[in-house]
Coordinates of C-alpha atoms and ligand atoms in Angstrom, one line a residue:
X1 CA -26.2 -53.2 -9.4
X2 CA -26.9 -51.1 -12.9
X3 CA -24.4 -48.2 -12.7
X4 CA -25.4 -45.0 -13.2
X5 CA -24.0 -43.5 -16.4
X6 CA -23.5 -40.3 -17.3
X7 CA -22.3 -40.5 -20.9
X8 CA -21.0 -36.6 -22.6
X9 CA -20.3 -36.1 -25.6
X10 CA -17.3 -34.2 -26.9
X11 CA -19.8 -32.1 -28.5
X12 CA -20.9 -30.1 -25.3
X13 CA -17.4 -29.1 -25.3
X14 CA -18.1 -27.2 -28.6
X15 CA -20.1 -23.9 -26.4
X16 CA -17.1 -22.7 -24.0
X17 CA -14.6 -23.8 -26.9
X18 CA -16.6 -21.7 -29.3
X19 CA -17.2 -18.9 -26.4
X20 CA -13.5 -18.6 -25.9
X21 CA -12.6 -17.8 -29.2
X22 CA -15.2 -15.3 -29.6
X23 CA -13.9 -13.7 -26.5
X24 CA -10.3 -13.9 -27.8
X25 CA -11.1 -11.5 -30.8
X26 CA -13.8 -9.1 -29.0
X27 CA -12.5 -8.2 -25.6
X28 CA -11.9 -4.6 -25.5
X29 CA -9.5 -2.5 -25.2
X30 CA -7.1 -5.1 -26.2
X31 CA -4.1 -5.8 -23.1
X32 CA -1.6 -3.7 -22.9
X33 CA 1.8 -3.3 -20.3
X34 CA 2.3 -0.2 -18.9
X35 CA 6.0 0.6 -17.7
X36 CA 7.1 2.0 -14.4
X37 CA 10.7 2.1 -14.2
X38 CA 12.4 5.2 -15.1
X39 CA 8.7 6.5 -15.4
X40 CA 7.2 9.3 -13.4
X41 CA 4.3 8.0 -11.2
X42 CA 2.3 10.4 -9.6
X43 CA 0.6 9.5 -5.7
X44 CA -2.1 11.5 -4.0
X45 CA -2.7 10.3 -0.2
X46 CA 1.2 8.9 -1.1
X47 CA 2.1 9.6 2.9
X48 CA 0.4 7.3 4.6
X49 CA -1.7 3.7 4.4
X50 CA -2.0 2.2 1.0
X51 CA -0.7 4.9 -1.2
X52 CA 2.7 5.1 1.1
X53 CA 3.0 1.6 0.6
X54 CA 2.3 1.7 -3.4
X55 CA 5.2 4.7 -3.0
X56 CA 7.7 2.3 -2.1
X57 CA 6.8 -0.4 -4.6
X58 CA 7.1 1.9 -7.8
X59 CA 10.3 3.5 -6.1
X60 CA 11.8 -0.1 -5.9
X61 CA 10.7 -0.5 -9.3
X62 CA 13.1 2.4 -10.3
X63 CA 10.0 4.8 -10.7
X64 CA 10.2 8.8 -10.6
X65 CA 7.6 9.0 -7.4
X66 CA 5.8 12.5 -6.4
X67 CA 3.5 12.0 -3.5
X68 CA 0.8 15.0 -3.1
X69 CA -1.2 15.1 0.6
X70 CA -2.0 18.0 3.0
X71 CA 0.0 17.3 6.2
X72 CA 3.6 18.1 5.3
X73 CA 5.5 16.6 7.8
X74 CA 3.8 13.1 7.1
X75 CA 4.9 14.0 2.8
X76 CA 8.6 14.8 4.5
X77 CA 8.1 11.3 6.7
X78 CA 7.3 9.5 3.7
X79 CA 10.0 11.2 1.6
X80 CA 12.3 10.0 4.4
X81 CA 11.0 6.5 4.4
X82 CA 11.8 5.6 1.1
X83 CA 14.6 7.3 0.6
X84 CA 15.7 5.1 3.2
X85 CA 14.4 1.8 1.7
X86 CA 15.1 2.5 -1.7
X87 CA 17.7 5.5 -2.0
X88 CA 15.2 7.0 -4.6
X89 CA 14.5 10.4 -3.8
X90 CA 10.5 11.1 -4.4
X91 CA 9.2 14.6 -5.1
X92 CA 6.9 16.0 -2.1
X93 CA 4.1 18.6 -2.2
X94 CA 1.3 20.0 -0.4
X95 CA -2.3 20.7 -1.4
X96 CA -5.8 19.8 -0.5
X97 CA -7.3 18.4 -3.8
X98 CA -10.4 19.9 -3.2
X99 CA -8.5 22.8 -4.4
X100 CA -8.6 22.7 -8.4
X101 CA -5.4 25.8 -8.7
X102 CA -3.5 24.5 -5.9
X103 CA -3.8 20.8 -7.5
X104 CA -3.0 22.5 -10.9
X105 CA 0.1 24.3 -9.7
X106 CA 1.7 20.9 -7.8
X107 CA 1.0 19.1 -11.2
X108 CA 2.5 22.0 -13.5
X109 CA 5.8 21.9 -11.6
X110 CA 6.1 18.2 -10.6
X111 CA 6.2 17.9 -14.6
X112 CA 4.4 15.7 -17.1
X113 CA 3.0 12.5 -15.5
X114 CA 3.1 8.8 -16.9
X115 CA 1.4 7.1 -14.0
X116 CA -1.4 9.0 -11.8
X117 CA -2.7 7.3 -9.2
X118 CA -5.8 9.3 -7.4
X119 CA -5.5 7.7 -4.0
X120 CA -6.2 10.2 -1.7
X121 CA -9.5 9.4 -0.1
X122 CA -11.6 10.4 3.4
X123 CA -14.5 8.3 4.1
X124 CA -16.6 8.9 8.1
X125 CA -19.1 5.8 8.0
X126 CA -22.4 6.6 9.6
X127 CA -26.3 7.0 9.2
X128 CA -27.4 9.4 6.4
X129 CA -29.7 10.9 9.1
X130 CA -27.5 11.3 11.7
X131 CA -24.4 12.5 9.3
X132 CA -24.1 16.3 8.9
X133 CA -24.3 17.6 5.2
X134 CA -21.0 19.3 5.8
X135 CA -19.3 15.8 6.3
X136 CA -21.5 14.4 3.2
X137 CA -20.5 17.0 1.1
X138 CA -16.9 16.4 2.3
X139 CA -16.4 12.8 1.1
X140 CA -17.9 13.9 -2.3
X141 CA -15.9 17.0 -2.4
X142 CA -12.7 14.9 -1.8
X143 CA -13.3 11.4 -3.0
X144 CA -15.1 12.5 -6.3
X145 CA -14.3 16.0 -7.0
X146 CA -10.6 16.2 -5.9
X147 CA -10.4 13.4 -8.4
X148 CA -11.5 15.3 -11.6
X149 CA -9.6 18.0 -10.4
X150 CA -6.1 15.6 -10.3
X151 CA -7.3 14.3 -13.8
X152 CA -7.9 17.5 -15.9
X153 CA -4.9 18.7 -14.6
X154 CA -2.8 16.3 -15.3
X155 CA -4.1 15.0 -18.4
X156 CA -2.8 17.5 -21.0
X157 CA 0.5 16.8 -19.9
X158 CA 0.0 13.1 -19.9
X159 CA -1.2 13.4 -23.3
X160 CA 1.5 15.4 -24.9
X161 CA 4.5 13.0 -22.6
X162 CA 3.2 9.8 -24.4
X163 CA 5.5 9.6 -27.7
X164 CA 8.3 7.1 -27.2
X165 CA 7.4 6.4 -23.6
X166 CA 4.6 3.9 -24.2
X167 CA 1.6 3.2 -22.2
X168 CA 0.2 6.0 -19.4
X169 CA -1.8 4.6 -16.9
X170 CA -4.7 6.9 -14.7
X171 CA -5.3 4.8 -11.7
X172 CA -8.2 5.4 -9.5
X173 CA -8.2 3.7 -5.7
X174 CA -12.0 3.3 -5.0
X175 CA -13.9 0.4 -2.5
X176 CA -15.6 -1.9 -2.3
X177 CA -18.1 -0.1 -1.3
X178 CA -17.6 1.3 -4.4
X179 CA -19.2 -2.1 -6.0
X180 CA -22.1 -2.4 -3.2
X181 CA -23.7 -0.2 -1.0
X182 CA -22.9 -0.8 2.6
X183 CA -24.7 0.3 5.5
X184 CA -23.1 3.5 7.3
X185 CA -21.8 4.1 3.2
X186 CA -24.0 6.5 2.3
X187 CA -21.9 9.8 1.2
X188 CA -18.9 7.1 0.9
X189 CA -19.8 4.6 -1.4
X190 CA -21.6 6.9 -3.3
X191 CA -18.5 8.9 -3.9
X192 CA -16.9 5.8 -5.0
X193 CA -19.3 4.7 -6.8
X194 CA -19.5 7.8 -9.0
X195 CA -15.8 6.9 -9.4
X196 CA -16.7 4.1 -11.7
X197 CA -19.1 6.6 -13.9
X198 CA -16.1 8.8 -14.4
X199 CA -13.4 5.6 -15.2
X200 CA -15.6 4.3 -17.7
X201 CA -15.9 7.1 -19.5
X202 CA -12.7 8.4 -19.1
X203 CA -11.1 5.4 -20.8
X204 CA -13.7 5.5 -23.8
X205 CA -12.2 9.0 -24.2
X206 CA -8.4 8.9 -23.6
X207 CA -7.8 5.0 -25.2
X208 CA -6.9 6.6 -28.1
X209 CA -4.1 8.6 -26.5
X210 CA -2.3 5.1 -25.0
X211 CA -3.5 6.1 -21.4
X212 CA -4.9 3.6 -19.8
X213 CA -7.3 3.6 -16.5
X214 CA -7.3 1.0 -13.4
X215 CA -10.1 1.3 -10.5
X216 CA -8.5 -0.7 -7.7
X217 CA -11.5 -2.1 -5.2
X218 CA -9.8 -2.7 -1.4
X219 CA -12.1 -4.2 1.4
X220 CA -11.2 -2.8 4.4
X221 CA -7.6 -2.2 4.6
X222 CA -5.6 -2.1 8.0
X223 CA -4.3 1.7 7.7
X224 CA -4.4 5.0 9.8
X225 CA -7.4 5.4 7.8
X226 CA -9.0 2.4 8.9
X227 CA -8.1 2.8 12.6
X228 CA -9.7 6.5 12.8
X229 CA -13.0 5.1 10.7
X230 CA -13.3 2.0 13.6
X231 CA -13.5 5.0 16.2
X232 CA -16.6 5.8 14.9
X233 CA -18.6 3.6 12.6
X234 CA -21.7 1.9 13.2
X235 CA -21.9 -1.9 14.2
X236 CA -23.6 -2.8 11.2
X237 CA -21.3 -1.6 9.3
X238 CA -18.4 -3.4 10.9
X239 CA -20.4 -6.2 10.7
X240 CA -21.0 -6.3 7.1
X241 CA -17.6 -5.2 5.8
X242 CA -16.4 -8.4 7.5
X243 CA -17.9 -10.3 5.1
X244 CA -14.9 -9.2 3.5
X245 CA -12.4 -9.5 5.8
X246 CA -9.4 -7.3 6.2
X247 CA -6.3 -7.1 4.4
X248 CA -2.7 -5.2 4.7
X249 CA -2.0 -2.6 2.8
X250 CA 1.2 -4.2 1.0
X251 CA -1.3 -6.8 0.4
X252 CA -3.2 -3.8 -1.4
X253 CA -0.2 -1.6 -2.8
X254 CA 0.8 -5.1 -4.4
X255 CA -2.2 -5.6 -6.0
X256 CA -2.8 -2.2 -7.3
X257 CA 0.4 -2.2 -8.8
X258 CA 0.1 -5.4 -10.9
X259 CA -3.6 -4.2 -12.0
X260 CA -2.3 -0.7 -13.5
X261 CA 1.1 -2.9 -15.1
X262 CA -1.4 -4.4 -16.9
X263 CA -3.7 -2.2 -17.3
X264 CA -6.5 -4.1 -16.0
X265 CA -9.6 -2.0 -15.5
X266 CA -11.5 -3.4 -12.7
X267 CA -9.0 -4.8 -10.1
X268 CA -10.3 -6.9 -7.1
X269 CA -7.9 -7.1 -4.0
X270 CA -9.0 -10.3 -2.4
X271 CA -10.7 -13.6 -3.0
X272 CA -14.4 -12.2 -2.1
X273 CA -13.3 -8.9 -3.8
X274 CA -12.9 -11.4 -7.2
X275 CA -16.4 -12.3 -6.6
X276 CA -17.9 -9.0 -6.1
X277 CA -16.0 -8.2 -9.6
X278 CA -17.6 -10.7 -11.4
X279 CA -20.9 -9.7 -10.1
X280 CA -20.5 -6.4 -10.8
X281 CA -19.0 -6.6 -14.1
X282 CA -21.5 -4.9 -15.8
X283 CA -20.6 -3.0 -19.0
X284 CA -16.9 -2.4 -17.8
X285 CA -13.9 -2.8 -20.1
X286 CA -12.7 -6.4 -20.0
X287 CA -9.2 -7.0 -21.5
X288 CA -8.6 -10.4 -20.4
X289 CA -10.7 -12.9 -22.5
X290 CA -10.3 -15.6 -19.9
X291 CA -11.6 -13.2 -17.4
X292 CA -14.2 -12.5 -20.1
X293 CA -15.0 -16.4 -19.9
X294 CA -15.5 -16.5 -15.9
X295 CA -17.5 -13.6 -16.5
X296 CA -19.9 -15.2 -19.1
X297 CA -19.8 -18.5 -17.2
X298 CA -20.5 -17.4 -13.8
X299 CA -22.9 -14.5 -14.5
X300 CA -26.2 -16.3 -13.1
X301 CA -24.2 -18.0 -9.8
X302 CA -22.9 -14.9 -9.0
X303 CA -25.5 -13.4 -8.9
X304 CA -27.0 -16.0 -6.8
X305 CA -24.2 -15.9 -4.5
X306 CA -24.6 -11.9 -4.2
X307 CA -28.4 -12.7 -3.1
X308 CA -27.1 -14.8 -0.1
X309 CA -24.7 -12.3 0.6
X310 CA -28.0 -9.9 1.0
X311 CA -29.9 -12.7 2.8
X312 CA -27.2 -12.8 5.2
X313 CA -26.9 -8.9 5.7
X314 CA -30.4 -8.0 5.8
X315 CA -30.6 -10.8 9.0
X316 CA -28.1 -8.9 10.5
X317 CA -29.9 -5.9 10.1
X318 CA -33.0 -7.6 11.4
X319 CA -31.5 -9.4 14.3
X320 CA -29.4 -5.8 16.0
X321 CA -32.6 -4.1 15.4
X322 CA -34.5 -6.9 17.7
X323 CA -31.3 -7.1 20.0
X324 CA -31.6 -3.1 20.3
X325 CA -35.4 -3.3 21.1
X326 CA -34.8 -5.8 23.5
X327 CA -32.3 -4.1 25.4
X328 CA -34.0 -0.5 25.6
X329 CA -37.3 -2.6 26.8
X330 CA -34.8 -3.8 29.3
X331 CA -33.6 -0.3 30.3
Ligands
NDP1 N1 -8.4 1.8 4.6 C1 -9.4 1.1 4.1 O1 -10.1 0.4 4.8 C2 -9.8 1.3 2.7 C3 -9.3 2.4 1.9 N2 -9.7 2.6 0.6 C4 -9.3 3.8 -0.1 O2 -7.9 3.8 -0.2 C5 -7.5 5.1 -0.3 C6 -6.4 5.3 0.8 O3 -7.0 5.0 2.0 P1 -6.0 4.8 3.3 O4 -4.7 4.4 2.9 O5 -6.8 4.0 4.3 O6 -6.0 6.3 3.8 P2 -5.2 7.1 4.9 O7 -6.2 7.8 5.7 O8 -4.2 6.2 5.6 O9 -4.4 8.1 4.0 C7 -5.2 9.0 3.3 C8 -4.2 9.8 2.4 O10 -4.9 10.7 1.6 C9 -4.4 12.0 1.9 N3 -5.5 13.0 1.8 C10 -6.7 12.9 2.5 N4 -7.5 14.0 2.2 C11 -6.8 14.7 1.3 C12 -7.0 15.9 0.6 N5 -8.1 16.6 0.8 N6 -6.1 16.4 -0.3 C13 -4.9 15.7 -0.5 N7 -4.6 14.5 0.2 C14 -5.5 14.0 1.0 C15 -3.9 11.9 3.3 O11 -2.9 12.9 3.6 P3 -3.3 14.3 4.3 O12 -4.3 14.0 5.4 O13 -2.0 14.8 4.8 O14 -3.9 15.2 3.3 C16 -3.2 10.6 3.3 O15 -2.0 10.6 2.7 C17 -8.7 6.0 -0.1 O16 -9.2 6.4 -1.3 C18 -9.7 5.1 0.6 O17 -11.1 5.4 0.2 C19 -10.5 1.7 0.0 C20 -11.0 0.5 0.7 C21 -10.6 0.3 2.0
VSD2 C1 -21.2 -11.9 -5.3 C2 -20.4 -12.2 -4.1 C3 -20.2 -11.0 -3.1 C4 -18.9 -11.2 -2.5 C5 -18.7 -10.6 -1.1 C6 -19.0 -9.1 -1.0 C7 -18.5 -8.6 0.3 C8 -18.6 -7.0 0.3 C9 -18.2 -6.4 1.5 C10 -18.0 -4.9 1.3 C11 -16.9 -4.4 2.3 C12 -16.8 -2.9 2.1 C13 -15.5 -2.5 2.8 C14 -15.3 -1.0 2.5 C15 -13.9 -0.6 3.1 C16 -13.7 0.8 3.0 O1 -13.7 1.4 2.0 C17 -13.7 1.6 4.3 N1 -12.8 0.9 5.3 C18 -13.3 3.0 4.1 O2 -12.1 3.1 3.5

């Protein structure tokens, strides 16, 4: 029986060899460590879901914490909380980011900021034609604008703080809606997605200053949050966020933590969150070079993979459109 052979040469070995080492001297910005202990990391949304949770993490991690949220019994709760698991007391103030002087004052007198993470984040899932501008303009106001106005407050000070304590970190929590657009997303994902605009310049214009930026991209994430959004959002969308699954947000916190150590700039949560990464790479920063590789490699079956994930939604869409039909023919 003639065997079938499939003879390779060493040669074809030569491309990703020769790839990799490319990638080893272009990947920019290069890595970088940024510390957290005995630094003063800065929370908005730090009272409740994923930013509470990140708020114990960089308190264990012998962090200066300062949480900043409306609701100021939850900021006392919180203050509570970790005081009690860590014995670290964390600074506490309240003020609606959508408030550019009220945000300005908290950051002036919490003091000069190593870490900023802009968690805080609303998000009402529905149909653009059913959604009230009010609660469009909401989301933006919050999600998108209440982050500039943490950032160009804070970054002066984050800027002058750097000498002798390495490495500042702006961390931005966004979605993955923030990578796709999701039905029920409208005013939400783009909010997030007008996150990434801003990181990407942002950390063209503050590399130079050591700061580094992380945009951390949760699927849905079992939190307060999440429980008030399920009240109300459509099918569809609950439908195709499940392609996602659902994580915890220590699972999150964790994450986002190790992504702004390192100061990775696009930082997945889960396995299908790793995916969506590579197939939204895009023009983003890449400091990794063997990230860079899977990047390169993968491009075209990504991409490929992203089309069934389409194929698969738009059947769903199809299919509870019929099922609707069907049932108000039956009514
Ligand atoms: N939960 C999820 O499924 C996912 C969440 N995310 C993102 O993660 C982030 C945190 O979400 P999650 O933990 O679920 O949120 P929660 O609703 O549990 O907590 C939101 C936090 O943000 C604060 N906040 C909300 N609005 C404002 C405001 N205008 N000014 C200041 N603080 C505000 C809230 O405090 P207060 O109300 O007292 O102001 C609270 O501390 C958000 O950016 C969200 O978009 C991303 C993907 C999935
Ligand atoms: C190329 C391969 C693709 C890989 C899979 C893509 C799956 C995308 C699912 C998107 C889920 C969006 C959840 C938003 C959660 C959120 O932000 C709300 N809960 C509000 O906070």
């Amino acid at each position: 029986m003639a065997g079938v052979y499939i003879s390779f040469s060493p040669l074809i070995l030569i491309i990703p060899l020769s790839l990799l080492l490319i990638l080893y001297f272009i990947v920019r910005p290069k890595p970088v460590r940024v510390p957290i202990k005995n630094r003063h990391v800065f929370i908005t949304g730090g009272s409740s879901g994923i930013g509470l949770v990140l708020a114990h993490l960089c308190a264990n991690h012998g962090a200066d914490v300062t949480l900043l949220a409306r609701n100021v019994a939850k900021l006392e709760e919180a203050k509570q909380s970790i005081k009690l698991a860590t014995g670290r007391d964390v600074s506490v103030f309240s003020a609606d980011v959508k408030e550019y002087d009220a945000v300005k004052r908290v950051v002036e007198e919490a003091g000069p900021i190593d870490v900023l993470v802009c968690n805080h984040g609303v998000f009402v899932a529905q149909e653009m034609e059913e959604e009230e501008l009010d609660e469009i303009r909401f989301m933006i106001d919050v999600n998108l604008m209440g982050t500039f106005h943490l950032i160009k407050a804070a970054l002066p000070g984050m800027k002058k703080n750097r000498a002798g304590r390495g490495p500042g970190s702006i961390a931005i929590m966004s979605s993955q809606a923030g990578q796709v657009g999701i039905y029920g997303y409208t005013a939400y994902s783009a909010s997030k997605f007008g996150l990434r605009g801003l990181a990407e310049s942002l950390q063209q214009e503050i590399i130079a200053d050591d700061i580094h930026v992380s945009l951390i991209f949760p699927p849905d994430t079992e939190t307060p949050g999440l429980l008030e959004e399920t009240k109300r959002r459509p099918q569809l969308t609950s439908i195709i966020a499940a392609s996602s699954g659902a994580m915890k947000p220590d699972e999150v916190a964790k994450k986002s933590l190790k992504g702004i150590q390192s100061g990775t700039f696009i930082v997945p949560c889960n396995f299908e969150g790793f995916l969506l990464s590579v197939a939204t790479a895009g023009l983003s920063p890449q400091r990794s070079y063997l990230m860079a590789f899977v990047e390169v490699m993968t491009a075209g079956i990504m991409r490929l993979a992203g089309l069934f994930f389409q194929w698969n939604w738009y059947g769903s869409i199809q299919k509870w459109h019929a099922t609707k039909r069907t049932s108000s023919l039956a009514s």
